[in-house]
Amino acid sequence: MRIFRDAAKLQKWCMQQKRMGKRMALVPTMGYLHEGHLSLIETAKKNRADEIVVSVFVNPVQFGPNEDYATYPRNEKSDLAKCRKAGASAVFLPTPEALYAPDHSVYVNEERLSTGLCGARRPGHFRGVCTVVAKLFNLAQPDFAVFGQKDFQQAAVINRMVRDINFPVEIVVAPIVREESGLAKSSRNTYLSDAEKASALAIFASLRETAGAVAEKGSVPWKSQKARIVRKLEKAGLKVDYAEAVDAATLEDVKTLKPGNAVLVAAFAGRTRLIDNIIV
Ligand code: AMP
């Protein structure tokens, strides 16, 4: 497994692979890898990648000033071991300085799908995400890139970026990997105390109840479902950041929840912000 810290060296190697006709996959991550990330590598293999590049980079540009950039968990040694075991061909571990010139001044802005949900609560977040993913696409030259449904809005925004500025990259979205308890795996789960972890179970439980209601009745008014979800989360001791139901393609709000719609939740367990979603 190759380890790159230098952007130009990664790009050179990836271009060589492409010239040899290799099918290249990119798996972008912020590291502190767990089974959710590793499932993306598995998905890359299933999609017949010849070479899989995993990037591990906590991208400062996508964090707000009061967010957890400085404290975001990092463990390079363990990440490298997991990537090697999972069958990655190369890992890209740049420093912020290796990726952003001191006078970096070009950003990629998606202006529609990124306005609501996490975009509304985290101003500048998707500008940072689109910018770093665009850079990684240009460096790794992937035929396809794998993202997780865990970050549902992110996958939609990236798909839109690819469509609207014509990246020759296919976007593959892999399902959410959960703990046995139902909690969606996340690097940020490491922040949670046992009590907060127990509270956090209400998130997926409430989403599953809503999915159950749609499965049973075909369609249900969102308003009453939302009230039920918010009540359940608050009762568990969580602070709801948002609970929204949207059209899975346009991310526009829906009033009546129908099969195929997405329900998304962001909630704080203590100081940790957790997100989850379900396609009903
Ligand atoms: P992150 O390191 O949290 O930025 O995530 C990197 C990639 O892994 C993103 O595409 C996420 O959607 C995906 N991912 C994170 N957690 C999970 C999970 N529990 N299941 C599936 N994919 C995930």
mmCIF file of C-alpha atoms and ligand atoms in Angstrom:
data_model
loop_
_atom_site.group_PDB
_atom_site.id
_atom_site.type_symbol
_atom_site.label_atom_id
_atom_site.label_comp_id
_atom_site.label_asym_id
_atom_site.label_seq_id
_atom_site.Cartn_x
_atom_site.Cartn_y
_atom_site.Cartn_z
ATOM 1 C CA MET A 1 0.000 0.000 0.000
ATOM 2 C CA ARG A 2 1.373 3.384 -0.998
ATOM 3 C CA ILE A 3 1.301 6.331 1.363
ATOM 4 C CA PHE A 4 1.210 9.827 -0.094
ATOM 5 C CA ARG A 5 1.465 13.106 1.770
ATOM 6 C CA ASP A 6 2.342 15.212 -1.225
ATOM 7 C CA ALA A 7 -0.519 16.197 -3.569
ATOM 8 C CA ALA A 8 1.620 16.358 -6.719
ATOM 9 C CA LYS A 9 3.087 12.897 -6.063
ATOM 10 C CA LEU A 10 -0.365 11.400 -5.558
ATOM 11 C CA GLN A 11 -1.572 13.021 -8.771
ATOM 12 C CA LYS A 12 1.413 11.752 -10.740
ATOM 13 C CA TRP A 13 0.922 8.189 -9.512
ATOM 14 C CA CYS A 14 -2.829 8.270 -10.195
ATOM 15 C CA MET A 15 -2.255 9.620 -13.698
ATOM 16 C CA GLN A 16 0.194 6.791 -14.366
ATOM 17 C CA GLN A 17 -2.389 4.239 -13.219
ATOM 18 C CA LYS A 18 -5.015 5.824 -15.462
ATOM 19 C CA ARG A 19 -2.682 5.727 -18.458
ATOM 20 C CA MET A 20 -2.236 2.008 -17.862
ATOM 21 C CA GLY A 21 -5.996 1.653 -18.169
ATOM 22 C CA LYS A 22 -6.687 1.059 -14.476
ATOM 23 C CA ARG A 23 -10.165 1.675 -13.084
ATOM 24 C CA MET A 24 -9.589 4.081 -10.190
ATOM 25 C CA ALA A 25 -11.757 4.533 -7.098
ATOM 26 C CA LEU A 26 -11.588 7.286 -4.504
ATOM 27 C CA VAL A 27 -12.898 6.990 -0.944
ATOM 28 C CA PRO A 28 -12.707 10.396 0.763
ATOM 29 C CA THR A 29 -12.720 10.367 4.581
ATOM 30 C CA MET A 30 -11.722 12.431 7.571
ATOM 31 C CA GLY A 31 -10.083 9.404 9.183
ATOM 32 C CA TYR A 32 -10.546 7.769 12.581
ATOM 33 C CA LEU A 33 -11.822 4.971 10.406
ATOM 34 C CA HIS A 34 -14.626 2.630 11.447
ATOM 35 C CA GLU A 35 -16.685 -0.085 9.714
ATOM 36 C CA GLY A 36 -18.732 2.584 7.925
ATOM 37 C CA HIS A 37 -15.627 3.824 6.137
ATOM 38 C CA LEU A 38 -14.383 0.281 5.506
ATOM 39 C CA SER A 39 -17.711 -0.596 3.880
ATOM 40 C CA LEU A 40 -16.988 2.143 1.329
ATOM 41 C CA ILE A 41 -13.719 0.399 0.457
ATOM 42 C CA GLU A 42 -15.673 -2.874 0.108
ATOM 43 C CA THR A 43 -18.127 -1.112 -2.189
ATOM 44 C CA ALA A 44 -15.206 0.160 -4.279
ATOM 45 C CA LYS A 45 -13.961 -3.427 -4.656
ATOM 46 C CA LYS A 46 -17.430 -4.648 -5.649
ATOM 47 C CA ASN A 47 -17.523 -1.920 -8.277
ATOM 48 C CA ARG A 48 -14.421 -3.471 -9.861
ATOM 49 C CA ALA A 49 -11.859 -0.870 -8.877
ATOM 50 C CA ASP A 50 -8.319 -1.803 -9.885
ATOM 51 C CA GLU A 51 -6.817 0.777 -7.532
ATOM 52 C CA ILE A 52 -8.519 2.259 -4.475
ATOM 53 C CA VAL A 53 -7.269 5.564 -3.108
ATOM 54 C CA VAL A 54 -8.450 6.434 0.412
ATOM 55 C CA SER A 55 -7.965 10.026 1.501
ATOM 56 C CA VAL A 56 -7.704 10.797 5.202
ATOM 57 C CA PHE A 57 -7.951 14.528 5.728
ATOM 58 C CA VAL A 58 -9.705 16.625 8.348
ATOM 59 C CA ASN A 59 -10.530 19.512 6.062
ATOM 60 C CA PRO A 60 -10.367 22.796 7.992
ATOM 61 C CA VAL A 61 -12.364 24.629 5.315
ATOM 62 C CA GLN A 62 -15.567 22.674 6.047
ATOM 63 C CA PHE A 63 -15.573 23.428 9.792
ATOM 64 C CA GLY A 64 -17.178 26.508 11.310
ATOM 65 C CA PRO A 65 -15.297 28.626 13.856
ATOM 66 C CA ASN A 66 -17.170 27.092 16.813
ATOM 67 C CA GLU A 67 -17.002 23.514 15.577
ATOM 68 C CA ASP A 68 -14.741 20.612 16.482
ATOM 69 C CA TYR A 69 -11.891 20.974 13.950
ATOM 70 C CA ALA A 70 -9.182 21.094 16.629
ATOM 71 C CA THR A 71 -10.582 18.219 18.671
ATOM 72 C CA TYR A 72 -11.775 15.999 15.797
ATOM 73 C CA PRO A 73 -10.396 12.490 16.570
ATOM 74 C CA ARG A 74 -7.301 11.473 14.659
ATOM 75 C CA ASN A 75 -5.333 8.213 14.609
ATOM 76 C CA GLU A 76 -3.069 7.893 11.608
ATOM 77 C CA LYS A 77 -1.424 4.645 12.628
ATOM 78 C CA SER A 78 -4.690 2.793 13.129
ATOM 79 C CA ASP A 79 -6.166 4.303 9.931
ATOM 80 C CA LEU A 80 -3.212 3.056 7.892
ATOM 81 C CA ALA A 81 -3.491 -0.437 9.378
ATOM 82 C CA LYS A 82 -7.228 -0.548 8.621
ATOM 83 C CA CYS A 83 -6.729 0.667 5.048
ATOM 84 C CA ARG A 84 -4.013 -1.918 4.460
ATOM 85 C CA LYS A 85 -6.205 -4.707 5.834
ATOM 86 C CA ALA A 86 -9.213 -3.541 3.803
ATOM 87 C CA GLY A 87 -7.194 -3.641 0.586
ATOM 88 C CA ALA A 88 -6.634 0.033 -0.250
ATOM 89 C CA SER A 89 -3.920 0.592 -2.871
ATOM 90 C CA ALA A 90 -2.964 4.039 -1.651
ATOM 91 C CA VAL A 91 -3.710 6.367 1.233
ATOM 92 C CA PHE A 92 -3.441 10.128 0.885
ATOM 93 C CA LEU A 93 -2.721 11.903 4.166
ATOM 94 C CA PRO A 94 -1.994 15.538 3.409
ATOM 95 C CA THR A 95 -1.499 18.295 5.935
ATOM 96 C CA PRO A 96 -3.737 21.345 5.381
ATOM 97 C CA GLU A 97 -0.622 23.147 4.114
ATOM 98 C CA ALA A 98 -0.007 20.415 1.530
ATOM 99 C CA LEU A 99 -3.486 20.904 0.109
ATOM 100 C CA TYR A 100 -4.130 24.634 0.495
ATOM 101 C CA ALA A 101 -1.701 27.328 -0.583
ATOM 102 C CA PRO A 102 -1.494 30.173 1.961
ATOM 103 C CA ASP A 103 -3.279 32.389 -0.580
ATOM 104 C CA HIS A 104 -5.748 29.729 -1.798
ATOM 105 C CA SER A 105 -8.644 31.644 -3.302
ATOM 106 C CA VAL A 106 -10.841 29.301 -5.379
ATOM 107 C CA TYR A 107 -13.869 27.608 -3.816
ATOM 108 C CA VAL A 108 -16.688 25.489 -5.230
ATOM 109 C CA ASN A 109 -20.174 26.529 -4.189
ATOM 110 C CA GLU A 110 -23.314 24.479 -4.684
ATOM 111 C CA GLU A 111 -26.159 26.925 -4.297
ATOM 112 C CA ARG A 112 -29.378 24.952 -4.068
ATOM 113 C CA LEU A 113 -29.203 21.565 -2.329
ATOM 114 C CA SER A 114 -26.764 22.878 0.265
ATOM 115 C CA THR A 115 -28.955 25.703 1.547
ATOM 116 C CA GLY A 116 -31.172 23.669 3.920
ATOM 117 C CA LEU A 117 -30.617 20.967 6.537
ATOM 118 C CA CYS A 118 -26.943 20.830 7.627
ATOM 119 C CA GLY A 119 -26.102 23.650 5.201
ATOM 120 C CA ALA A 120 -28.424 26.015 7.078
ATOM 121 C CA ARG A 121 -26.941 25.074 10.462
ATOM 122 C CA ARG A 122 -23.326 24.922 9.317
ATOM 123 C CA PRO A 123 -22.717 27.968 7.097
ATOM 124 C CA GLY A 124 -19.841 27.355 4.689
ATOM 125 C CA HIS A 125 -19.762 23.620 5.401
ATOM 126 C CA PHE A 126 -20.693 22.426 1.918
ATOM 127 C CA ARG A 127 -18.483 25.067 0.293
ATOM 128 C CA GLY A 128 -15.619 23.416 2.159
ATOM 129 C CA VAL A 129 -16.792 19.921 1.259
ATOM 130 C CA CYS A 130 -17.251 20.690 -2.455
ATOM 131 C CA THR A 131 -13.898 22.443 -2.631
ATOM 132 C CA VAL A 132 -11.934 19.625 -1.044
ATOM 133 C CA VAL A 133 -13.769 16.914 -3.002
ATOM 134 C CA ALA A 134 -13.165 18.796 -6.264
ATOM 135 C CA LYS A 135 -9.461 18.973 -5.368
ATOM 136 C CA LEU A 136 -9.375 15.268 -4.521
ATOM 137 C CA PHE A 137 -11.091 14.420 -7.832
ATOM 138 C CA ASN A 138 -8.434 16.362 -9.712
ATOM 139 C CA LEU A 139 -5.646 14.697 -7.756
ATOM 140 C CA ALA A 140 -6.878 11.095 -7.695
ATOM 141 C CA GLN A 141 -8.524 11.078 -11.150
ATOM 142 C CA PRO A 142 -11.105 8.508 -10.025
ATOM 143 C CA ASP A 143 -13.473 6.741 -12.391
ATOM 144 C CA PHE A 144 -15.806 6.602 -9.412
ATOM 145 C CA ALA A 145 -15.910 7.838 -5.826
ATOM 146 C CA VAL A 146 -17.746 6.210 -2.936
ATOM 147 C CA PHE A 147 -19.690 8.190 -0.338
ATOM 148 C CA GLY A 148 -21.900 7.030 2.534
ATOM 149 C CA GLN A 149 -25.640 7.546 2.814
ATOM 150 C CA LYS A 150 -24.888 8.552 6.420
ATOM 151 C CA ASP A 151 -24.170 12.020 4.997
ATOM 152 C CA PHE A 152 -27.236 12.051 2.771
ATOM 153 C CA GLN A 153 -27.165 15.752 1.926
ATOM 154 C CA GLN A 154 -23.438 15.597 1.210
ATOM 155 C CA ALA A 155 -23.952 12.820 -1.354
ATOM 156 C CA ALA A 156 -26.724 14.852 -3.025
ATOM 157 C CA VAL A 157 -24.569 17.999 -3.117
ATOM 158 C CA ILE A 158 -21.574 16.097 -4.545
ATOM 159 C CA ASN A 159 -23.785 14.486 -7.184
ATOM 160 C CA ARG A 160 -24.997 17.935 -8.165
ATOM 161 C CA MET A 161 -21.451 19.315 -8.298
ATOM 162 C CA VAL A 162 -20.401 16.447 -10.566
ATOM 163 C CA ARG A 163 -23.379 17.028 -12.847
ATOM 164 C CA ASP A 164 -23.152 20.799 -12.967
ATOM 165 C CA ILE A 165 -19.436 21.223 -13.501
ATOM 166 C CA ASN A 166 -18.976 18.010 -15.491
ATOM 167 C CA PHE A 167 -16.563 15.976 -13.425
ATOM 168 C CA PRO A 168 -15.977 12.684 -15.260
ATOM 169 C CA VAL A 169 -16.592 10.804 -12.008
ATOM 170 C CA GLU A 170 -19.395 8.417 -11.118
ATOM 171 C CA ILE A 171 -20.761 8.796 -7.580
ATOM 172 C CA VAL A 172 -21.581 5.590 -5.722
ATOM 173 C CA VAL A 173 -23.525 5.846 -2.461
ATOM 174 C CA ALA A 174 -23.166 3.038 0.090
ATOM 175 C CA PRO A 175 -25.713 2.229 2.836
ATOM 176 C CA ILE A 176 -25.360 3.367 6.466
ATOM 177 C CA VAL A 177 -23.420 0.994 8.718
ATOM 178 C CA ARG A 178 -24.798 0.871 12.253
ATOM 179 C CA GLU A 179 -23.821 -0.457 15.659
ATOM 180 C CA GLU A 180 -25.889 -3.442 16.770
ATOM 181 C CA SER A 181 -27.822 -0.945 18.859
ATOM 182 C CA GLY A 182 -28.880 0.888 15.689
ATOM 183 C CA LEU A 183 -26.655 3.921 16.305
ATOM 184 C CA ALA A 184 -25.080 5.022 13.015
ATOM 185 C CA LYS A 185 -21.319 4.544 13.182
ATOM 186 C CA SER A 186 -19.466 7.829 13.287
ATOM 187 C CA SER A 187 -15.990 8.996 14.230
ATOM 188 C CA ARG A 188 -17.739 11.494 16.498
ATOM 189 C CA ASN A 189 -19.324 8.663 18.549
ATOM 190 C CA THR A 190 -16.018 8.548 20.402
ATOM 191 C CA TYR A 191 -17.014 11.844 22.075
ATOM 192 C CA LEU A 192 -20.104 10.226 23.639
ATOM 193 C CA SER A 193 -20.344 9.180 27.283
ATOM 194 C CA ASP A 194 -22.220 5.925 27.971
ATOM 195 C CA ALA A 195 -25.294 7.929 28.973
ATOM 196 C CA GLU A 196 -25.131 10.039 25.801
ATOM 197 C CA LYS A 197 -24.709 6.896 23.715
ATOM 198 C CA ALA A 198 -27.853 5.477 25.310
ATOM 199 C CA SER A 199 -29.754 8.717 24.584
ATOM 200 C CA ALA A 200 -28.528 8.694 20.986
ATOM 201 C CA LEU A 201 -30.325 5.402 20.318
ATOM 202 C CA ALA A 202 -33.564 7.398 20.187
ATOM 203 C CA ILE A 203 -32.449 8.868 16.850
ATOM 204 C CA PHE A 204 -32.569 5.698 14.770
ATOM 205 C CA ALA A 205 -35.462 4.306 16.829
ATOM 206 C CA SER A 206 -37.564 7.368 15.961
ATOM 207 C CA LEU A 207 -36.594 7.192 12.268
ATOM 208 C CA ARG A 208 -37.517 3.520 12.172
ATOM 209 C CA GLU A 209 -40.925 4.216 13.689
ATOM 210 C CA THR A 210 -41.608 6.771 10.980
ATOM 211 C CA ALA A 211 -40.472 4.340 8.276
ATOM 212 C CA GLY A 212 -42.782 1.756 9.866
ATOM 213 C CA ALA A 213 -45.731 4.166 9.729
ATOM 214 C CA VAL A 214 -45.126 4.802 6.013
ATOM 215 C CA ALA A 215 -44.727 1.074 5.327
ATOM 216 C CA GLU A 216 -48.043 0.441 7.050
ATOM 217 C CA LYS A 217 -50.140 3.333 5.723
ATOM 218 C CA GLY A 218 -48.519 4.175 2.379
ATOM 219 C CA SER A 219 -48.351 7.879 3.134
ATOM 220 C CA VAL A 220 -48.562 9.900 6.353
ATOM 221 C CA PRO A 221 -48.643 13.624 7.189
ATOM 222 C CA TRP A 222 -45.112 14.764 8.053
ATOM 223 C CA LYS A 223 -46.282 17.214 10.727
ATOM 224 C CA SER A 224 -47.474 14.547 13.148
ATOM 225 C CA GLN A 225 -44.432 12.336 12.486
ATOM 226 C CA LYS A 226 -42.113 15.265 13.106
ATOM 227 C CA ALA A 227 -43.847 16.048 16.400
ATOM 228 C CA ARG A 228 -43.462 12.430 17.459
ATOM 229 C CA ILE A 229 -39.763 12.319 16.499
ATOM 230 C CA VAL A 230 -39.001 15.598 18.307
ATOM 231 C CA ARG A 231 -40.884 14.428 21.410
ATOM 232 C CA LYS A 232 -38.983 11.136 21.457
ATOM 233 C CA LEU A 233 -35.580 12.782 21.015
ATOM 234 C CA GLU A 234 -36.252 15.400 23.673
ATOM 235 C CA LYS A 235 -37.530 12.783 26.083
ATOM 236 C CA ALA A 236 -34.260 10.896 25.579
ATOM 237 C CA GLY A 237 -32.388 14.081 26.574
ATOM 238 C CA LEU A 238 -31.237 15.116 23.099
ATOM 239 C CA LYS A 239 -31.403 18.639 21.715
ATOM 240 C CA VAL A 240 -32.943 18.569 18.252
ATOM 241 C CA ASP A 241 -31.065 20.610 15.645
ATOM 242 C CA TYR A 242 -33.496 19.637 12.898
ATOM 243 C CA ALA A 243 -35.908 16.908 11.859
ATOM 244 C CA GLU A 244 -36.950 17.249 8.212
ATOM 245 C CA ALA A 245 -38.639 15.204 5.533
ATOM 246 C CA VAL A 246 -37.519 15.827 1.968
ATOM 247 C CA ASP A 247 -37.764 14.567 -1.583
ATOM 248 C CA ALA A 248 -34.685 12.339 -1.861
ATOM 249 C CA ALA A 249 -33.587 13.852 -5.185
ATOM 250 C CA THR A 250 -34.363 17.563 -4.809
ATOM 251 C CA LEU A 251 -34.082 17.811 -0.996
ATOM 252 C CA GLU A 252 -37.244 19.921 -1.060
ATOM 253 C CA ASP A 253 -39.519 19.660 1.975
ATOM 254 C CA VAL A 254 -42.493 17.344 1.720
ATOM 255 C CA LYS A 255 -45.738 17.773 3.675
ATOM 256 C CA THR A 256 -46.923 14.223 3.080
ATOM 257 C CA LEU A 257 -44.390 11.507 3.652
ATOM 258 C CA LYS A 258 -44.396 8.906 0.868
ATOM 259 C CA PRO A 259 -42.264 5.849 0.118
ATOM 260 C CA GLY A 260 -38.893 6.978 -1.259
ATOM 261 C CA ASN A 261 -38.785 10.233 0.741
ATOM 262 C CA ALA A 262 -35.884 10.853 3.102
ATOM 263 C CA VAL A 263 -36.251 11.745 6.762
ATOM 264 C CA LEU A 264 -33.183 13.424 8.232
ATOM 265 C CA VAL A 265 -32.332 14.247 11.811
ATOM 266 C CA ALA A 266 -29.523 16.202 13.457
ATOM 267 C CA ALA A 267 -29.429 16.268 17.249
ATOM 268 C CA PHE A 268 -27.015 17.092 20.023
ATOM 269 C CA ALA A 269 -26.131 14.500 22.661
ATOM 270 C CA GLY A 270 -24.412 16.813 25.113
ATOM 271 C CA ARG A 271 -22.020 18.800 22.924
ATOM 272 C CA THR A 272 -21.799 16.174 20.190
ATOM 273 C CA ARG A 273 -23.823 16.773 17.055
ATOM 274 C CA LEU A 274 -25.083 13.540 15.501
ATOM 275 C CA ILE A 275 -26.809 13.055 12.149
ATOM 276 C CA ASP A 276 -28.824 10.181 10.777
ATOM 277 C CA ASN A 277 -31.403 9.544 8.085
ATOM 278 C CA ILE A 278 -33.670 6.934 6.573
ATOM 279 C CA ILE A 279 -35.328 6.485 3.207
ATOM 280 C CA VAL A 280 -38.881 5.576 4.137
HETATM 281 P P1 AMP B 1 -16.272 11.157 7.445
HETATM 282 O O1 AMP B 1 -14.921 10.568 7.728
HETATM 283 O O2 AMP B 1 -17.198 11.124 8.610
HETATM 284 O O3 AMP B 1 -16.200 12.481 6.746
HETATM 285 O O4 AMP B 1 -16.946 10.172 6.399
HETATM 286 C C1 AMP B 1 -16.287 9.819 5.200
HETATM 287 C C2 AMP B 1 -17.238 9.025 4.349
HETATM 288 O O5 AMP B 1 -17.680 7.879 5.065
HETATM 289 C C3 AMP B 1 -18.513 9.819 3.980
HETATM 290 O O6 AMP B 1 -18.880 9.515 2.643
HETATM 291 C C4 AMP B 1 -19.522 9.280 4.965
HETATM 292 O O7 AMP B 1 -20.853 9.369 4.502
HETATM 293 C C5 AMP B 1 -19.091 7.839 5.091
HETATM 294 N N1 AMP B 1 -19.574 7.276 6.353
HETATM 295 C C6 AMP B 1 -19.363 7.764 7.599
HETATM 296 N N2 AMP B 1 -20.013 7.013 8.512
HETATM 297 C C7 AMP B 1 -20.666 6.046 7.821
HETATM 298 C C8 AMP B 1 -21.534 4.972 8.195
HETATM 299 N N3 AMP B 1 -21.869 4.751 9.451
HETATM 300 N N4 AMP B 1 -22.013 4.187 7.204
HETATM 301 C C9 AMP B 1 -21.686 4.411 5.912
HETATM 302 N N5 AMP B 1 -20.887 5.396 5.502
HETATM 303 C C10 AMP B 1 -20.381 6.208 6.435
#
